Amino acid sequence: MCPTLMLESIKQQRGIISVQQFQNLAQLLGKNPKDTAQWLLAHIQSWAVAPISQFQVAALVHARNHQGEDFYTAGVNVELPHCGLESAVHAEQTALHNAWLHGATEIRHLYVSATPCGYCRQFINEFCADTGVEISIGEVDSTLGELLPLAFGPSDLAVSERILDVEESCQLSKGSYGAGEPLHRHLLHSYAPYSGGLAALMLSVGEERFYGRYIENAAFNPSFHPLLAALSQVALAHQGIDFKAIDTVTLCEVESLKSHRDSTEAMVRRLAPQAKFQYHCVSNKAAAANT
């Protein structure tokens, strides 16, 4: 198989790359792992959705799951037309969320096509308890600790558990909305140690289903909105987003002092007015009683 055909296979896999695929690609290209990652980034950049900045960014995460199996996940930046810049998704966010959705319990290396901004460095810090995790930016190798010295993180707010440590944040009552369904499972696996407001979203495009998990951050602002997380999955699957093809958007969240309901509905009405918006709120009393 030639590199071009292998890239087509990766597109069909929503940016998930097995170790075997990565090694085969390196052999076909005659490159070392770092240069192979850079080759991938150069091609994955074209998947970015950047109508505002016209600046395409790609990220690649080398991750490991709880079974000790390594894999790679791609990510690109996603900008939403006619929405505020605060709704923009960074490539690092897309790649890390993609890894988490697919079972990552450890981040081993991060490759980025452009220098991570301060926002992304803070976001990466929530994923990596080890500030020595390597980050390659083109030919430059660095560590998270070097890029984010004197970091403010979970420990500053007395939170010891990191995103990749979480199996299920709580157990909701059996009568809760969609108990046992994929959206319900994503809700339980979401990360909200600062507000307790777990949240997940399902986006339907024809027969396809895309999920986004809410990710909180110690600094609050780099928290990842569940709708943006789901849209980043659409971008990886289709190398773009056809907003007119979105049929249904379903948000499920645990009651807390913050809510994604209004912001989600507003963005859906702006981006995909034809889509049906559904909302389900689970009482935090039910969550607490079953923790």
mmCIF file of N, CA, C and O in Angstrom, residues 21-76:
data_model
loop_
_atom_site.group_PDB
_atom_site.id
_atom_site.type_symbol
_atom_site.label_atom_id
_atom_site.label_comp_id
_atom_site.label_asym_id
_atom_site.label_seq_id
_atom_site.Cartn_x
_atom_site.Cartn_y
_atom_site.Cartn_z
ATOM 1 N N GLN A 21 -0.047 0.670 11.526
ATOM 2 C CA GLN A 21 -0.189 1.588 10.397
ATOM 3 C C GLN A 21 0.916 2.643 10.409
ATOM 4 O O GLN A 21 1.494 2.966 9.364
ATOM 5 N N PHE A 22 1.188 3.165 11.587
ATOM 6 C CA PHE A 22 2.216 4.202 11.708
ATOM 7 C C PHE A 22 3.584 3.638 11.310
ATOM 8 O O PHE A 22 4.339 4.285 10.571
ATOM 9 N N GLN A 23 3.896 2.437 11.785
ATOM 10 C CA GLN A 23 5.177 1.816 11.454
ATOM 11 C C GLN A 23 5.267 1.485 9.968
ATOM 12 O O GLN A 23 6.323 1.667 9.345
ATOM 13 N N ASN A 24 4.164 1.008 9.397
ATOM 14 C CA ASN A 24 4.147 0.717 7.954
ATOM 15 C C ASN A 24 4.362 1.983 7.136
ATOM 16 O O ASN A 24 5.071 1.978 6.126
ATOM 17 N N LEU A 25 3.717 3.066 7.590
ATOM 18 C CA LEU A 25 3.863 4.339 6.887
ATOM 19 C C LEU A 25 5.305 4.827 6.967
ATOM 20 O O LEU A 25 5.873 5.284 5.963
ATOM 21 N N ALA A 26 5.917 4.703 8.145
ATOM 22 C CA ALA A 26 7.312 5.116 8.308
ATOM 23 C C ALA A 26 8.228 4.330 7.369
ATOM 24 O O ALA A 26 9.154 4.879 6.766
ATOM 25 N N GLN A 27 7.946 3.038 7.241
ATOM 26 C CA GLN A 27 8.756 2.191 6.361
ATOM 27 C C GLN A 27 8.571 2.595 4.898
ATOM 28 O O GLN A 27 9.542 2.667 4.136
ATOM 29 N N LEU A 28 7.327 2.870 4.506
ATOM 30 C CA LEU A 28 7.059 3.281 3.126
ATOM 31 C C LEU A 28 7.725 4.612 2.801
ATOM 32 O O LEU A 28 8.226 4.817 1.690
ATOM 33 N N LEU A 29 7.735 5.514 3.772
ATOM 34 C CA LEU A 29 8.311 6.839 3.566
ATOM 35 C C LEU A 29 9.827 6.838 3.736
ATOM 36 O O LEU A 29 10.505 7.771 3.292
ATOM 37 N N GLY A 30 10.339 5.791 4.421
ATOM 38 C CA GLY A 30 11.764 5.751 4.722
ATOM 39 C C GLY A 30 12.158 6.807 5.734
ATOM 40 O O GLY A 30 13.244 7.388 5.660
ATOM 41 N N LYS A 31 11.255 7.065 6.693
ATOM 42 C CA LYS A 31 11.482 8.129 7.669
ATOM 43 C C LYS A 31 11.481 7.575 9.092
ATOM 44 O O LYS A 31 10.933 6.500 9.359
ATOM 45 N N ASN A 32 12.066 8.321 10.022
ATOM 46 C CA ASN A 32 12.005 7.963 11.433
ATOM 47 C C ASN A 32 10.644 8.396 12.000
ATOM 48 O O ASN A 32 9.879 9.095 11.310
ATOM 49 N N PRO A 33 10.300 7.982 13.225
ATOM 50 C CA PRO A 33 8.976 8.317 13.775
ATOM 51 C C PRO A 33 8.664 9.807 13.783
ATOM 52 O O PRO A 33 7.543 10.220 13.438
ATOM 53 N N LYS A 34 9.630 10.636 14.157
ATOM 54 C CA LYS A 34 9.376 12.076 14.223
ATOM 55 C C LYS A 34 9.058 12.651 12.846
ATOM 56 O O LYS A 34 8.111 13.430 12.676
ATOM 57 N N ASP A 35 9.826 12.264 11.840
ATOM 58 C CA ASP A 35 9.588 12.768 10.486
ATOM 59 C C ASP A 35 8.307 12.195 9.894
ATOM 60 O O ASP A 35 7.633 12.851 9.088
ATOM 61 N N THR A 36 7.962 10.962 10.290
ATOM 62 C CA THR A 36 6.692 10.378 9.837
ATOM 63 C C THR A 36 5.528 11.170 10.402
ATOM 64 O O THR A 36 4.541 11.452 9.698
ATOM 65 N N ALA A 37 5.633 11.546 11.678
ATOM 66 C CA ALA A 37 4.594 12.355 12.303
ATOM 67 C C ALA A 37 4.464 13.704 11.594
ATOM 68 O O ALA A 37 3.348 14.191 11.347
ATOM 69 N N GLN A 38 5.588 14.303 11.221
ATOM 70 C CA GLN A 38 5.547 15.586 10.521
ATOM 71 C C GLN A 38 4.911 15.441 9.139
ATOM 72 O O GLN A 38 4.180 16.333 8.690
ATOM 73 N N TRP A 39 5.164 14.324 8.479
ATOM 74 C CA TRP A 39 4.532 14.061 7.173
ATOM 75 C C TRP A 39 3.020 13.980 7.338
ATOM 76 O O TRP A 39 2.264 14.555 6.539
ATOM 77 N N LEU A 40 2.583 13.271 8.371
ATOM 78 C CA LEU A 40 1.153 13.156 8.639
ATOM 79 C C LEU A 40 0.535 14.514 8.934
ATOM 80 O O LEU A 40 -0.539 14.854 8.412
ATOM 81 N N LEU A 41 1.190 15.309 9.772
ATOM 82 C CA LEU A 41 0.665 16.628 10.119
ATOM 83 C C LEU A 41 0.484 17.493 8.872
ATOM 84 O O LEU A 41 -0.531 18.186 8.732
ATOM 85 N N ALA A 42 1.455 17.436 7.970
ATOM 86 C CA ALA A 42 1.386 18.249 6.751
ATOM 87 C C ALA A 42 0.163 17.890 5.909
ATOM 88 O O ALA A 42 -0.440 18.762 5.274
ATOM 89 N N HIS A 43 -0.215 16.616 5.920
ATOM 90 C CA HIS A 43 -1.371 16.180 5.144
ATOM 91 C C HIS A 43 -2.682 16.362 5.907
ATOM 92 O O HIS A 43 -3.717 16.695 5.314
ATOM 93 N N ILE A 44 -2.652 16.160 7.211
ATOM 94 C CA ILE A 44 -3.863 16.283 8.022
ATOM 95 C C ILE A 44 -4.312 17.737 8.145
ATOM 96 O O ILE A 44 -5.499 18.019 8.330
ATOM 97 N N GLN A 45 -3.386 18.680 8.018
ATOM 98 C CA GLN A 45 -3.734 20.098 8.111
ATOM 99 C C GLN A 45 -4.878 20.483 7.184
ATOM 100 O O GLN A 45 -5.695 21.346 7.519
ATOM 101 N N SER A 46 -4.949 19.852 6.038
ATOM 102 C CA SER A 46 -5.991 20.197 5.063
ATOM 103 C C SER A 46 -7.390 19.828 5.549
ATOM 104 O O SER A 46 -8.387 20.265 4.969
ATOM 105 N N TRP A 47 -7.489 19.023 6.613
ATOM 106 C CA TRP A 47 -8.794 18.664 7.165
ATOM 107 C C TRP A 47 -9.365 19.782 8.037
ATOM 108 O O TRP A 47 -10.535 19.740 8.422
ATOM 109 N N ALA A 48 -8.542 20.743 8.394
ATOM 110 C CA ALA A 48 -8.965 21.806 9.303
ATOM 111 C C ALA A 48 -10.124 22.608 8.721
ATOM 112 O O ALA A 48 -10.250 22.754 7.498
ATOM 113 N N VAL A 49 -10.958 23.114 9.619
ATOM 114 C CA VAL A 49 -12.077 23.976 9.236
ATOM 115 C C VAL A 49 -11.742 25.369 9.766
ATOM 116 O O VAL A 49 -11.940 25.668 10.942
ATOM 117 N N ALA A 50 -11.198 26.222 8.894
ATOM 118 C CA ALA A 50 -10.698 27.522 9.340
ATOM 119 C C ALA A 50 -11.172 28.656 8.432
ATOM 120 O O ALA A 50 -10.361 29.361 7.814
ATOM 121 N N PRO A 51 -12.491 28.864 8.341
ATOM 122 C CA PRO A 51 -13.008 29.898 7.442
ATOM 123 C C PRO A 51 -12.681 31.315 7.886
ATOM 124 O O PRO A 51 -12.718 32.242 7.068
ATOM 125 N N ILE A 52 -12.351 31.505 9.171
ATOM 126 C CA ILE A 52 -12.093 32.857 9.685
ATOM 127 C C ILE A 52 -10.616 33.210 9.574
ATOM 128 O O ILE A 52 -10.244 34.222 8.979
ATOM 129 N N SER A 53 -9.752 32.371 10.132
ATOM 130 C CA SER A 53 -8.321 32.669 10.145
ATOM 131 C C SER A 53 -7.595 32.240 8.884
ATOM 132 O O SER A 53 -6.533 32.785 8.550
ATOM 133 N N GLN A 54 -8.142 31.238 8.191
ATOM 134 C CA GLN A 54 -7.455 30.619 7.057
ATOM 135 C C GLN A 54 -6.110 30.028 7.484
ATOM 136 O O GLN A 54 -5.214 29.840 6.661
ATOM 137 N N PHE A 55 -5.971 29.753 8.781
ATOM 138 C CA PHE A 55 -4.724 29.203 9.332
ATOM 139 C C PHE A 55 -5.003 27.782 9.804
ATOM 140 O O PHE A 55 -5.674 27.571 10.809
ATOM 141 N N GLN A 56 -4.494 26.813 9.063
ATOM 142 C CA GLN A 56 -4.775 25.409 9.346
ATOM 143 C C GLN A 56 -3.705 24.812 10.255
ATOM 144 O O GLN A 56 -2.519 24.953 10.003
ATOM 145 N N VAL A 57 -4.166 24.152 11.310
ATOM 146 C CA VAL A 57 -3.265 23.541 12.277
ATOM 147 C C VAL A 57 -3.631 22.069 12.446
ATOM 148 O O VAL A 57 -4.817 21.710 12.426
ATOM 149 N N ALA A 58 -2.627 21.228 12.628
ATOM 150 C CA ALA A 58 -2.852 19.807 12.880
ATOM 151 C C ALA A 58 -2.055 19.375 14.098
ATOM 152 O O ALA A 58 -0.996 19.943 14.401
ATOM 153 N N ALA A 59 -2.578 18.392 14.805
ATOM 154 C CA ALA A 59 -1.892 17.824 15.967
ATOM 155 C C ALA A 59 -2.003 16.310 15.898
ATOM 156 O O ALA A 59 -2.964 15.762 15.343
ATOM 157 N N LEU A 60 -1.016 15.638 16.456
ATOM 158 C CA LEU A 60 -1.008 14.178 16.490
ATOM 159 C C LEU A 60 -0.589 13.744 17.892
ATOM 160 O O LEU A 60 0.455 14.174 18.403
ATOM 161 N N VAL A 61 -1.417 12.912 18.519
ATOM 162 C CA VAL A 61 -1.144 12.419 19.863
ATOM 163 C C VAL A 61 -0.715 10.959 19.795
ATOM 164 O O VAL A 61 -1.379 10.142 19.153
ATOM 165 N N HIS A 62 0.398 10.656 20.446
ATOM 166 C CA HIS A 62 0.819 9.266 20.637
ATOM 167 C C HIS A 62 0.326 8.874 22.020
ATOM 168 O O HIS A 62 0.779 9.418 23.031
ATOM 169 N N ALA A 63 -0.626 7.947 22.080
ATOM 170 C CA ALA A 63 -1.281 7.595 23.340
ATOM 171 C C ALA A 63 -1.149 6.107 23.627
ATOM 172 O O ALA A 63 -0.724 5.320 22.780
ATOM 173 N N ARG A 64 -1.532 5.728 24.839
ATOM 174 C CA ARG A 64 -1.551 4.329 25.254
ATOM 175 C C ARG A 64 -2.837 4.076 26.022
ATOM 176 O O ARG A 64 -3.278 4.920 26.809
ATOM 177 N N ASN A 65 -3.473 2.908 25.797
ATOM 178 C CA ASN A 65 -4.701 2.595 26.514
ATOM 179 C C ASN A 65 -4.421 1.729 27.743
ATOM 180 O O ASN A 65 -3.269 1.381 28.023
ATOM 181 N N HIS A 66 -5.493 1.380 28.470
ATOM 182 C CA HIS A 66 -5.308 0.644 29.730
ATOM 183 C C HIS A 66 -4.781 -0.768 29.514
ATOM 184 O O HIS A 66 -4.298 -1.408 30.439
ATOM 185 N N GLN A 67 -4.866 -1.256 28.271
ATOM 186 C CA GLN A 67 -4.339 -2.576 27.949
ATOM 187 C C GLN A 67 -2.865 -2.524 27.549
ATOM 188 O O GLN A 67 -2.283 -3.544 27.197
ATOM 189 N N GLY A 68 -2.280 -1.344 27.611
ATOM 190 C CA GLY A 68 -0.875 -1.186 27.262
ATOM 191 C C GLY A 68 -0.619 -1.090 25.773
ATOM 192 O O GLY A 68 0.524 -1.220 25.327
ATOM 193 N N GLU A 69 -1.680 -0.862 24.982
ATOM 194 C CA GLU A 69 -1.548 -0.773 23.527
ATOM 195 C C GLU A 69 -1.390 0.689 23.110
ATOM 196 O O GLU A 69 -2.155 1.553 23.530
ATOM 197 N N ASP A 70 -0.392 0.950 22.282
ATOM 198 C CA ASP A 70 -0.154 2.297 21.779
ATOM 199 C C ASP A 70 -0.990 2.551 20.526
ATOM 200 O O ASP A 70 -1.279 1.628 19.749
ATOM 201 N N PHE A 71 -1.348 3.814 20.317
ATOM 202 C CA PHE A 71 -2.045 4.230 19.099
ATOM 203 C C PHE A 71 -1.860 5.730 18.937
ATOM 204 O O PHE A 71 -1.344 6.415 19.830
ATOM 205 N N TYR A 72 -2.263 6.250 17.797
ATOM 206 C CA TYR A 72 -2.124 7.672 17.502
ATOM 207 C C TYR A 72 -3.487 8.254 17.146
ATOM 208 O O TYR A 72 -4.330 7.565 16.549
ATOM 209 N N THR A 73 -3.702 9.524 17.510
ATOM 210 C CA THR A 73 -4.941 10.191 17.122
ATOM 211 C C THR A 73 -4.624 11.566 16.539
ATOM 212 O O THR A 73 -3.743 12.273 17.037
ATOM 213 N N ALA A 74 -5.338 11.914 15.491
ATOM 214 C CA ALA A 74 -5.143 13.195 14.825
ATOM 215 C C ALA A 74 -6.135 14.224 15.342
ATOM 216 O O ALA A 74 -7.175 13.885 15.905
ATOM 217 N N GLY A 75 -5.796 15.480 15.132
ATOM 218 C CA GLY A 75 -6.693 16.572 15.478
ATOM 219 C C GLY A 75 -6.415 17.774 14.600
ATOM 220 O O GLY A 75 -5.286 17.949 14.113
ATOM 221 N N VAL A 76 -7.439 18.590 14.358
ATOM 222 C CA VAL A 76 -7.289 19.817 13.572
ATOM 223 C C VAL A 76 -8.064 20.937 14.238
ATOM 224 O O VAL A 76 -8.933 20.697 15.082
#
